PDB file of N, CA and C in Angstrom:
ATOM      1  N   MET Z   1       4.858   2.270 -23.096  1.00  0.00           N
ATOM      2  CA  MET Z   1       4.753   2.915 -21.946  1.00  0.00           C
ATOM      3  C   MET Z   1       5.205   4.259 -21.509  1.00  0.00           C
ATOM      4  N   ASN Z   2       4.373   5.048 -21.209  1.00  0.00           N
ATOM      5  CA  ASN Z   2       4.917   6.592 -20.775  1.00  0.00           C
ATOM      6  C   ASN Z   2       5.915   6.705 -19.277  1.00  0.00           C
ATOM      7  N   ARG Z   3       6.221   6.953 -18.321  1.00  0.00           N
ATOM      8  CA  ARG Z   3       7.183   7.736 -17.712  1.00  0.00           C
ATOM      9  C   ARG Z   3       6.066   6.931 -16.073  1.00  0.00           C
ATOM     10  N   THR Z   4       5.288   7.632 -15.637  1.00  0.00           N
ATOM     11  CA  THR Z   4       4.460   6.984 -15.209  1.00  0.00           C
ATOM     12  C   THR Z   4       3.915   5.867 -15.046  1.00  0.00           C
ATOM     13  N   ASP Z   5       2.989   4.908 -15.708  1.00  0.00           N
ATOM     14  CA  ASP Z   5       3.273   3.468 -15.554  1.00  0.00           C
ATOM     15  C   ASP Z   5       5.015   2.998 -15.314  1.00  0.00           C
ATOM     16  N   ALA Z   6       5.685   3.064 -15.332  1.00  0.00           N
ATOM     17  CA  ALA Z   6       7.037   2.728 -15.641  1.00  0.00           C
ATOM     18  C   ALA Z   6       7.277   2.916 -14.310  1.00  0.00           C
ATOM     19  N   LEU Z   7       6.850   3.784 -13.711  1.00  0.00           N
ATOM     20  CA  LEU Z   7       7.155   4.289 -12.544  1.00  0.00           C
ATOM     21  C   LEU Z   7       5.962   3.310 -11.558  1.00  0.00           C
ATOM     22  N   ASP Z   8       5.163   3.136 -11.523  1.00  0.00           N
ATOM     23  CA  ASP Z   8       4.164   2.377 -10.969  1.00  0.00           C
ATOM     24  C   ASP Z   8       4.894   0.520 -10.711  1.00  0.00           C
ATOM     25  N   MET Z   9       5.296   0.795 -12.578  1.00  0.00           N
ATOM     26  CA  MET Z   9       5.993  -1.199 -12.326  1.00  0.00           C
ATOM     27  C   MET Z   9       6.127  -1.275 -11.349  1.00  0.00           C
ATOM     28  N   VAL Z  10       7.501  -0.582 -12.129  1.00  0.00           N
ATOM     29  CA  VAL Z  10       8.637  -0.305 -11.092  1.00  0.00           C
ATOM     30  C   VAL Z  10       8.669  -0.306  -9.114  1.00  0.00           C
ATOM     31  N   ARG Z  11       7.127   0.492  -9.115  1.00  0.00           N
ATOM     32  CA  ARG Z  11       7.001   0.330  -7.364  1.00  0.00           C
ATOM     33  C   ARG Z  11       6.759  -0.781  -6.756  1.00  0.00           C
ATOM     34  N   GLU Z  12       5.567  -1.196  -8.211  1.00  0.00           N
ATOM     35  CA  GLU Z  12       4.466  -2.312  -7.646  1.00  0.00           C
ATOM     36  C   GLU Z  12       5.157  -3.295  -7.413  1.00  0.00           C
ATOM     37  N   SER Z  13       6.587  -3.556  -8.813  1.00  0.00           N
ATOM     38  CA  SER Z  13       7.231  -5.271  -8.890  1.00  0.00           C
ATOM     39  C   SER Z  13       8.248  -5.353  -7.107  1.00  0.00           C
ATOM     40  N   ILE Z  14       8.637  -4.298  -7.094  1.00  0.00           N
ATOM     41  CA  ILE Z  14       9.545  -4.135  -5.716  1.00  0.00           C
ATOM     42  C   ILE Z  14       8.440  -4.328  -4.884  1.00  0.00           C
ATOM     43  N   SER Z  15       7.464  -3.816  -4.572  1.00  0.00           N
ATOM     44  CA  SER Z  15       6.833  -4.386  -3.686  1.00  0.00           C
ATOM     45  C   SER Z  15       6.153  -5.286  -2.557  1.00  0.00           C
ATOM     46  N   THR Z  16       6.329  -5.823  -4.421  1.00  0.00           N
ATOM     47  CA  THR Z  16       6.038  -7.975  -4.970  1.00  0.00           C
ATOM     48  C   THR Z  16       6.726  -8.612  -4.038  1.00  0.00           C
ATOM     49  N   VAL Z  17       8.432  -8.446  -4.145  1.00  0.00           N
ATOM     50  CA  VAL Z  17       9.594  -8.480  -3.450  1.00  0.00           C
ATOM     51  C   VAL Z  17       9.940  -7.920  -2.821  1.00  0.00           C
ATOM     52  N   ILE Z  18       9.956  -7.525  -2.233  1.00  0.00           N
ATOM     53  CA  ILE Z  18       9.518  -6.976  -0.465  1.00  0.00           C
ATOM     54  C   ILE Z  18       8.241  -6.562  -0.652  1.00  0.00           C
ATOM     55  N   PRO Z  19       7.254  -7.047   0.555  1.00  0.00           N
ATOM     56  CA  PRO Z  19       6.538  -6.351   1.276  1.00  0.00           C
ATOM     57  C   PRO Z  19       6.665  -6.181   1.891  1.00  0.00           C
ATOM     58  N   GLY Z  20       6.174  -3.836   1.750  1.00  0.00           N
ATOM     59  CA  GLY Z  20       5.847  -3.804   3.540  1.00  0.00           C
ATOM     60  C   GLY Z  20       6.464  -3.028   3.280  1.00  0.00           C
ATOM     61  N   ALA Z  21       8.026  -3.154   1.554  1.00  0.00           N
ATOM     62  CA  ALA Z  21       8.901  -1.443   1.295  1.00  0.00           C
ATOM     63  C   ALA Z  21       8.222  -0.500   1.369  1.00  0.00           C
ATOM     64  N   ASP Z  22       8.707   0.944   1.792  1.00  0.00           N
ATOM     65  CA  ASP Z  22       8.345   2.287   1.221  1.00  0.00           C
ATOM     66  C   ASP Z  22       8.483   3.017  -0.103  1.00  0.00           C
ATOM     67  N   VAL Z  23       7.657   2.194  -0.254  1.00  0.00           N
ATOM     68  CA  VAL Z  23       8.012   2.940  -2.348  1.00  0.00           C
ATOM     69  C   VAL Z  23       7.745   4.138  -2.947  1.00  0.00           C
ATOM     70  N   THR Z  24       6.864   4.593  -1.645  1.00  0.00           N
ATOM     71  CA  THR Z  24       6.365   5.771  -1.709  1.00  0.00           C
ATOM     72  C   THR Z  24       7.186   7.454  -1.110  1.00  0.00           C
ATOM     73  N   GLY Z  25       8.349   6.323  -0.222  1.00  0.00           N
ATOM     74  CA  GLY Z  25       9.735   7.672  -0.018  1.00  0.00           C
ATOM     75  C   GLY Z  25      10.612   7.279  -0.479  1.00  0.00           C
ATOM     76  N   LEU Z  26      10.691   6.381  -1.445  1.00  0.00           N
ATOM     77  CA  LEU Z  26      12.206   6.470  -2.473  1.00  0.00           C
ATOM     78  C   LEU Z  26      12.339   7.541  -3.666  1.00  0.00           C
ATOM     79  N   GLY Z  27      13.438   8.397  -3.564  1.00  0.00           N
ATOM     80  CA  GLY Z  27      13.673   8.877  -4.162  1.00  0.00           C
ATOM     81  C   GLY Z  27      14.089   8.564  -5.450  1.00  0.00           C
ATOM     82  N   PRO Z  28      14.065   9.637  -6.962  1.00  0.00           N
ATOM     83  CA  PRO Z  28      14.670   8.707  -7.989  1.00  0.00           C
ATOM     84  C   PRO Z  28      15.389   8.258  -8.490  1.00  0.00           C
ATOM     85  N   ASP Z  29      16.519   8.758  -7.742  1.00  0.00           N
ATOM     86  CA  ASP Z  29      18.109   8.748  -7.498  1.00  0.00           C
ATOM     87  C   ASP Z  29      18.482   7.860  -6.429  1.00  0.00           C
ATOM     88  N   ASP Z  30      17.877   7.294  -5.318  1.00  0.00           N
ATOM     89  CA  ASP Z  30      17.958   6.512  -4.051  1.00  0.00           C
ATOM     90  C   ASP Z  30      18.252   5.245  -4.739  1.00  0.00           C
ATOM     91  N   THR Z  31      19.608   4.491  -4.602  1.00  0.00           N
ATOM     92  CA  THR Z  31      19.774   3.475  -4.910  1.00  0.00           C
ATOM     93  C   THR Z  31      18.436   2.093  -3.571  1.00  0.00           C
ATOM     94  N   PHE Z  32      18.208   1.111  -4.726  1.00  0.00           N
ATOM     95  CA  PHE Z  32      17.235   0.186  -3.716  1.00  0.00           C
ATOM     96  C   PHE Z  32      18.580  -0.162  -2.839  1.00  0.00           C
ATOM     97  N   ARG Z  33      19.711  -1.087  -3.069  1.00  0.00           N
ATOM     98  CA  ARG Z  33      20.271  -1.685  -2.042  1.00  0.00           C
ATOM     99  C   ARG Z  33      20.690  -1.125  -0.537  1.00  0.00           C
ATOM    100  N   ASP Z  34      20.811   0.481  -1.154  1.00  0.00           N
ATOM    101  CA  ASP Z  34      21.093   0.945   0.094  1.00  0.00           C
ATOM    102  C   ASP Z  34      19.624   1.108   0.718  1.00  0.00           C
ATOM    103  N   VAL Z  35      19.209   1.810   0.203  1.00  0.00           N
ATOM    104  CA  VAL Z  35      17.576   2.273   0.509  1.00  0.00           C
ATOM    105  C   VAL Z  35      16.563   1.441   1.506  1.00  0.00           C
ATOM    106  N   LEU Z  36      16.409   0.739   0.511  1.00  0.00           N
ATOM    107  CA  LEU Z  36      15.355  -0.590   0.919  1.00  0.00           C
ATOM    108  C   LEU Z  36      16.315  -1.957   1.186  1.00  0.00           C
ATOM    109  N   GLU Z  37      17.532  -1.819   1.526  1.00  0.00           N
ATOM    110  CA  GLU Z  37      18.378  -2.294   2.663  1.00  0.00           C
ATOM    111  C   GLU Z  37      17.465  -4.337   1.601  1.00  0.00           C
ATOM    112  N   MET Z  38      17.962  -3.716  -0.070  1.00  0.00           N
ATOM    113  CA  MET Z  38      17.379  -4.943  -0.767  1.00  0.00           C
ATOM    114  C   MET Z  38      18.671  -6.023  -0.864  1.00  0.00           C
ATOM    115  N   ASP Z  39      18.561  -7.383  -1.182  1.00  0.00           N
ATOM    116  CA  ASP Z  39      20.046  -7.872  -0.655  1.00  0.00           C
ATOM    117  C   ASP Z  39      20.637  -8.742  -2.644  1.00  0.00           C
ATOM    118  N   SER Z  40      21.325  -9.254  -2.587  1.00  0.00           N
ATOM    119  CA  SER Z  40      20.975  -9.856  -4.147  1.00  0.00           C
ATOM    120  C   SER Z  40      19.756 -10.616  -4.559  1.00  0.00           C
ATOM    121  N   LEU Z  41      19.498 -11.627  -4.031  1.00  0.00           N
ATOM    122  CA  LEU Z  41      17.826 -12.465  -3.919  1.00  0.00           C
ATOM    123  C   LEU Z  41      17.243 -11.767  -4.387  1.00  0.00           C
ATOM    124  N   ASP Z  42      16.543 -10.723  -3.418  1.00  0.00           N
ATOM    125  CA  ASP Z  42      15.800  -9.377  -3.564  1.00  0.00           C
ATOM    126  C   ASP Z  42      16.197  -9.341  -5.115  1.00  0.00           C
ATOM    127  N   PHE Z  43      17.205  -8.020  -4.778  1.00  0.00           N
ATOM    128  CA  PHE Z  43      17.218  -8.050  -6.396  1.00  0.00           C
ATOM    129  C   PHE Z  43      17.587  -8.289  -7.843  1.00  0.00           C
ATOM    130  N   LEU Z  44      17.216  -9.015  -7.798  1.00  0.00           N
ATOM    131  CA  LEU Z  44      16.828 -10.602  -8.853  1.00  0.00           C
ATOM    132  C   LEU Z  44      15.791 -10.833  -8.676  1.00  0.00           C
ATOM    133  N   SER Z  45      15.789 -10.983  -7.714  1.00  0.00           N
ATOM    134  CA  SER Z  45      13.646 -11.649  -8.051  1.00  0.00           C
ATOM    135  C   SER Z  45      13.371 -10.483  -8.176  1.00  0.00           C
ATOM    136  N   PHE Z  46      12.732  -8.929  -7.641  1.00  0.00           N
ATOM    137  CA  PHE Z  46      13.194  -7.702  -8.625  1.00  0.00           C
ATOM    138  C   PHE Z  46      13.400  -7.952  -9.901  1.00  0.00           C
ATOM    139  N   VAL Z  47      14.274  -8.071 -10.750  1.00  0.00           N
ATOM    140  CA  VAL Z  47      14.707  -7.931 -12.230  1.00  0.00           C
ATOM    141  C   VAL Z  47      13.186  -8.667 -12.475  1.00  0.00           C
ATOM    142  N   GLU Z  48      13.527 -10.241 -11.898  1.00  0.00           N
ATOM    143  CA  GLU Z  48      12.467 -11.522 -12.656  1.00  0.00           C
ATOM    144  C   GLU Z  48      11.526 -10.846 -12.574  1.00  0.00           C
ATOM    145  N   VAL Z  49      10.354 -10.465 -11.804  1.00  0.00           N
ATOM    146  CA  VAL Z  49       9.471  -9.579 -11.393  1.00  0.00           C
ATOM    147  C   VAL Z  49       9.100  -8.725 -12.553  1.00  0.00           C
ATOM    148  N   LEU Z  50       9.762  -7.808 -12.874  1.00  0.00           N
ATOM    149  CA  LEU Z  50       9.975  -6.156 -13.305  1.00  0.00           C
ATOM    150  C   LEU Z  50      10.380  -6.329 -14.969  1.00  0.00           C
ATOM    151  N   SER Z  51      11.077  -7.659 -15.542  1.00  0.00           N
ATOM    152  CA  SER Z  51      10.571  -8.306 -16.302  1.00  0.00           C
ATOM    153  C   SER Z  51       8.816  -8.876 -17.260  1.00  0.00           C
ATOM    154  N   GLU Z  52       8.502  -9.949 -16.388  1.00  0.00           N
ATOM    155  CA  GLU Z  52       8.068 -10.282 -16.780  1.00  0.00           C
ATOM    156  C   GLU Z  52       6.049  -9.405 -16.817  1.00  0.00           C
ATOM    157  N   ARG Z  53       6.226  -8.319 -15.434  1.00  0.00           N
ATOM    158  CA  ARG Z  53       4.768  -7.430 -15.878  1.00  0.00           C
ATOM    159  C   ARG Z  53       5.142  -7.006 -17.079  1.00  0.00           C
ATOM    160  N   SER Z  54       6.056  -6.165 -17.026  1.00  0.00           N
ATOM    161  CA  SER Z  54       6.380  -4.895 -18.171  1.00  0.00           C
ATOM    162  C   SER Z  54       6.726  -5.489 -19.988  1.00  0.00           C
ATOM    163  N   GLY Z  55       6.925  -6.785 -19.600  1.00  0.00           N
ATOM    164  CA  GLY Z  55       7.233  -7.366 -20.921  1.00  0.00           C
ATOM    165  C   GLY Z  55       8.668  -7.473 -22.117  1.00  0.00           C
ATOM    166  N   VAL Z  56       9.435  -6.945 -21.217  1.00  0.00           N
ATOM    167  CA  VAL Z  56      10.934  -6.301 -21.778  1.00  0.00           C
ATOM    168  C   VAL Z  56      11.103  -7.562 -21.086  1.00  0.00           C
ATOM    169  N   ARG Z  57      12.427  -7.853 -21.754  1.00  0.00           N
ATOM    170  CA  ARG Z  57      13.657  -8.984 -21.934  1.00  0.00           C
ATOM    171  C   ARG Z  57      14.444  -7.947 -21.017  1.00  0.00           C
ATOM    172  N   ILE Z  58      14.979  -8.621 -19.973  1.00  0.00           N
ATOM    173  CA  ILE Z  58      16.090  -7.482 -19.426  1.00  0.00           C
ATOM    174  C   ILE Z  58      17.044  -8.701 -19.357  1.00  0.00           C
ATOM    175  N   ASP Z  59      18.490  -8.819 -19.819  1.00  0.00           N
ATOM    176  CA  ASP Z  59      19.262  -9.441 -19.990  1.00  0.00           C
ATOM    177  C   ASP Z  59      21.004  -9.122 -18.919  1.00  0.00           C
ATOM    178  N   ASP Z  60      21.500  -9.840 -18.120  1.00  0.00           N
ATOM    179  CA  ASP Z  60      22.402  -9.892 -17.355  1.00  0.00           C
ATOM    180  C   ASP Z  60      23.276  -8.231 -17.208  1.00  0.00           C
ATOM    181  N   GLU Z  61      24.069  -8.204 -18.440  1.00  0.00           N
ATOM    182  CA  GLU Z  61      24.508  -6.418 -18.627  1.00  0.00           C
ATOM    183  C   GLU Z  61      23.507  -5.899 -18.593  1.00  0.00           C
ATOM    184  N   ASP Z  62      22.262  -5.772 -18.656  1.00  0.00           N
ATOM    185  CA  ASP Z  62      20.886  -4.819 -18.435  1.00  0.00           C
ATOM    186  C   ASP Z  62      21.122  -4.357 -16.592  1.00  0.00           C
ATOM    187  N   THR Z  63      20.514  -5.161 -15.668  1.00  0.00           N
ATOM    188  CA  THR Z  63      21.238  -4.956 -14.883  1.00  0.00           C
ATOM    189  C   THR Z  63      21.500  -4.225 -13.845  1.00  0.00           C
ATOM    190  N   THR Z  64      21.913  -3.553 -14.410  1.00  0.00           N
ATOM    191  CA  THR Z  64      23.269  -2.479 -13.898  1.00  0.00           C
ATOM    192  C   THR Z  64      22.475  -1.051 -13.577  1.00  0.00           C
ATOM    193  N   ARG Z  65      21.582  -1.466 -14.760  1.00  0.00           N
ATOM    194  CA  ARG Z  65      20.871   0.201 -15.072  1.00  0.00           C
ATOM    195  C   ARG Z  65      19.453   0.318 -14.519  1.00  0.00           C
ATOM    196  N   LEU Z  66      19.481  -0.774 -13.996  1.00  0.00           N
ATOM    197  CA  LEU Z  66      17.959  -0.843 -12.664  1.00  0.00           C
ATOM    198  C   LEU Z  66      18.439  -0.603 -11.467  1.00  0.00           C
ATOM    199  N   THR Z  67      19.313  -0.265 -10.572  1.00  0.00           N
ATOM    200  CA  THR Z  67      19.252  -0.249  -9.340  1.00  0.00           C
ATOM    201  C   THR Z  67      18.682   1.403  -9.195  1.00  0.00           C
ATOM    202  N   THR Z  68      18.452   1.927  -9.740  1.00  0.00           N
ATOM    203  CA  THR Z  68      17.500   3.172  -8.823  1.00  0.00           C
ATOM    204  C   THR Z  68      15.877   3.413  -9.432  1.00  0.00           C
ATOM    205  N   LEU Z  69      15.532   4.492  -9.320  1.00  0.00           N
ATOM    206  CA  LEU Z  69      13.680   3.839  -9.653  1.00  0.00           C
ATOM    207  C   LEU Z  69      13.308   5.060 -10.999  1.00  0.00           C
ATOM    208  N   ALA Z  70      14.652   5.724 -11.231  1.00  0.00           N
ATOM    209  CA  ALA Z  70      14.534   7.222 -12.384  1.00  0.00           C
ATOM    210  C   ALA Z  70      15.233   5.962 -13.578  1.00  0.00           C
ATOM    211  N   ASP Z  71      16.306   5.483 -12.769  1.00  0.00           N
ATOM    212  CA  ASP Z  71      16.923   4.089 -13.714  1.00  0.00           C
ATOM    213  C   ASP Z  71      15.703   3.189 -14.631  1.00  0.00           C
ATOM    214  N   SER Z  72      15.451   2.904 -13.770  1.00  0.00           N
ATOM    215  CA  SER Z  72      15.024   2.153 -14.302  1.00  0.00           C
ATOM    216  C   SER Z  72      13.482   2.689 -14.675  1.00  0.00           C
ATOM    217  N   ALA Z  73      12.955   3.113 -14.370  1.00  0.00           N
ATOM    218  CA  ALA Z  73      11.762   3.466 -14.986  1.00  0.00           C
ATOM    219  C   ALA Z  73      12.349   4.040 -16.257  1.00  0.00           C
ATOM    220  N   ASP Z  74      13.328   4.820 -16.910  1.00  0.00           N
ATOM    221  CA  ASP Z  74      13.927   5.226 -18.056  1.00  0.00           C
ATOM    222  C   ASP Z  74      13.643   3.618 -18.780  1.00  0.00           C
ATOM    223  N   PHE Z  75      14.845   2.869 -18.595  1.00  0.00           N
ATOM    224  CA  PHE Z  75      14.979   1.033 -19.190  1.00  0.00           C
ATOM    225  C   PHE Z  75      14.581   0.985 -19.684  1.00  0.00           C
ATOM    226  N   LEU Z  76      12.292   0.759 -18.763  1.00  0.00           N
ATOM    227  CA  LEU Z  76      11.736   0.225 -19.358  1.00  0.00           C
ATOM    228  C   LEU Z  76      10.611   1.098 -20.529  1.00  0.00           C
ATOM    229  N   VAL Z  77      10.593   2.637 -19.960  1.00  0.00           N
ATOM    230  CA  VAL Z  77       9.865   3.255 -21.110  1.00  0.00           C
ATOM    231  C   VAL Z  77      11.368   3.256 -22.692  1.00  0.00           C
ATOM    232  N   ALA Z  78      12.416   3.116 -22.876  1.00  0.00           N
ATOM    233  CA  ALA Z  78      13.323   2.820 -24.243  1.00  0.00           C
ATOM    234  C   ALA Z  78      13.027   1.628 -24.618  1.00  0.00           C
ATOM    235  N   HIS Z  79      12.600   0.783 -23.803  1.00  0.00           N
ATOM    236  CA  HIS Z  79      12.457  -0.879 -24.034  1.00  0.00           C
ATOM    237  C   HIS Z  79      10.894  -1.532 -24.812  1.00  0.00           C
ATOM    238  N   THR Z  80      10.416  -0.032 -24.516  1.00  0.00           N
ATOM    239  CA  THR Z  80       8.908  -0.378 -24.227  1.00  0.00           C
ATOM    240  C   THR Z  80       8.251   0.115 -25.584  1.00  0.00           C
ATOM    241  N   ARG Z  81       8.985   1.060 -25.916  1.00  0.00           N
ATOM    242  CA  ARG Z  81       8.892   1.847 -27.349  1.00  0.00           C
ATOM    243  C   ARG Z  81       7.980   1.107 -29.439  1.00  0.00           C
TER     244      ARG Z  81
END
Protein backbone atom coordinates (compact mmCIF):
# COMPACT_ATOMS: atom_id res chain seq x y z
CA MET A 1 0.00 0.00 0.00
CA ASN A 2 1.36 3.41 -0.85
CA ARG A 3 0.94 6.53 1.26
CA THR A 4 -1.84 8.02 -0.87
CA ASP A 5 -3.89 4.83 -0.63
CA ALA A 6 -3.27 4.69 3.11
CA LEU A 7 -4.39 8.30 3.60
CA ASP A 8 -7.56 7.63 1.60
CA MET A 9 -8.28 4.51 3.62
CA VAL A 10 -7.87 6.37 6.91
CA ARG A 11 -10.21 9.14 5.73
CA GLU A 12 -12.79 6.63 4.51
CA SER A 13 -12.62 4.74 7.80
CA ILE A 14 -13.20 7.93 9.75
CA SER A 15 -16.14 8.83 7.50
CA THR A 16 -17.67 5.42 8.15
CA VAL A 17 -17.51 5.93 11.92
CA ILE A 18 -18.36 9.64 11.94
CA PRO A 19 -20.60 10.37 8.95
CA GLY A 20 -20.32 13.98 7.85
CA ALA A 21 -16.88 14.48 9.42
CA ASP A 22 -14.79 17.00 7.49
CA VAL A 23 -11.91 14.67 6.70
CA THR A 24 -10.71 16.92 3.87
CA GLY A 25 -9.94 19.66 6.38
CA LEU A 26 -8.02 17.31 8.63
CA GLY A 27 -4.35 18.26 8.80
CA PRO A 28 -1.71 15.52 8.83
CA ASP A 29 -0.80 16.13 12.47
CA ASP A 30 -4.23 17.06 13.85
CA THR A 31 -5.35 14.57 16.48
CA PHE A 32 -8.62 12.88 15.64
CA ARG A 33 -9.98 13.23 19.15
CA ASP A 34 -9.41 16.99 19.28
CA VAL A 35 -10.37 18.03 15.75
CA LEU A 36 -13.18 15.55 15.14
CA GLU A 37 -14.28 15.36 18.77
CA MET A 38 -13.86 11.60 18.49
CA ASP A 39 -14.70 9.88 21.76
CA SER A 40 -13.24 6.56 22.92
CA LEU A 41 -15.99 4.47 21.36
CA ASP A 42 -15.65 6.29 18.04
CA PHE A 43 -11.90 5.76 18.14
CA LEU A 44 -12.24 2.05 18.82
CA SER A 45 -14.75 1.77 15.98
CA PHE A 46 -12.33 3.62 13.70
CA VAL A 47 -9.53 1.19 14.59
CA GLU A 48 -11.81 -1.75 13.93
CA VAL A 49 -12.99 -0.40 10.56
CA LEU A 50 -9.43 0.49 9.54
CA SER A 51 -8.21 -2.99 10.42
CA GLU A 52 -11.03 -4.63 8.45
CA ARG A 53 -10.54 -2.45 5.36
CA SER A 54 -6.76 -2.67 5.31
CA GLY A 55 -6.37 -6.28 6.37
CA VAL A 56 -3.78 -5.11 8.89
CA ARG A 57 -3.95 -6.52 12.39
CA ILE A 58 -4.02 -3.65 14.86
CA ASP A 59 -3.18 -4.68 18.41
CA ASP A 60 -4.10 -2.65 21.49
CA GLU A 61 -0.54 -1.37 21.85
CA ASP A 62 -0.67 -0.07 18.25
CA THR A 63 -3.60 2.28 18.87
CA THR A 64 -1.31 5.01 20.23
CA ARG A 65 0.21 5.15 16.73
CA LEU A 66 -3.16 5.90 15.12
CA THR A 67 -4.02 9.29 16.58
CA THR A 68 -3.33 11.46 13.52
CA LEU A 69 -3.80 11.16 9.79
CA ALA A 70 -0.05 11.04 9.11
CA ASP A 71 0.71 8.52 11.86
CA SER A 72 -2.17 6.25 10.81
CA ALA A 73 -1.06 6.30 7.17
CA ASP A 74 2.55 5.60 8.17
CA PHE A 75 1.40 2.66 10.28
CA LEU A 76 -0.56 1.16 7.40
CA VAL A 77 2.25 1.59 4.90
CA ALA A 78 4.75 0.00 7.29
CA HIS A 79 2.50 -2.99 7.95
CA THR A 80 1.48 -3.76 4.38
CA ARG A 81 4.91 -4.15 2.81
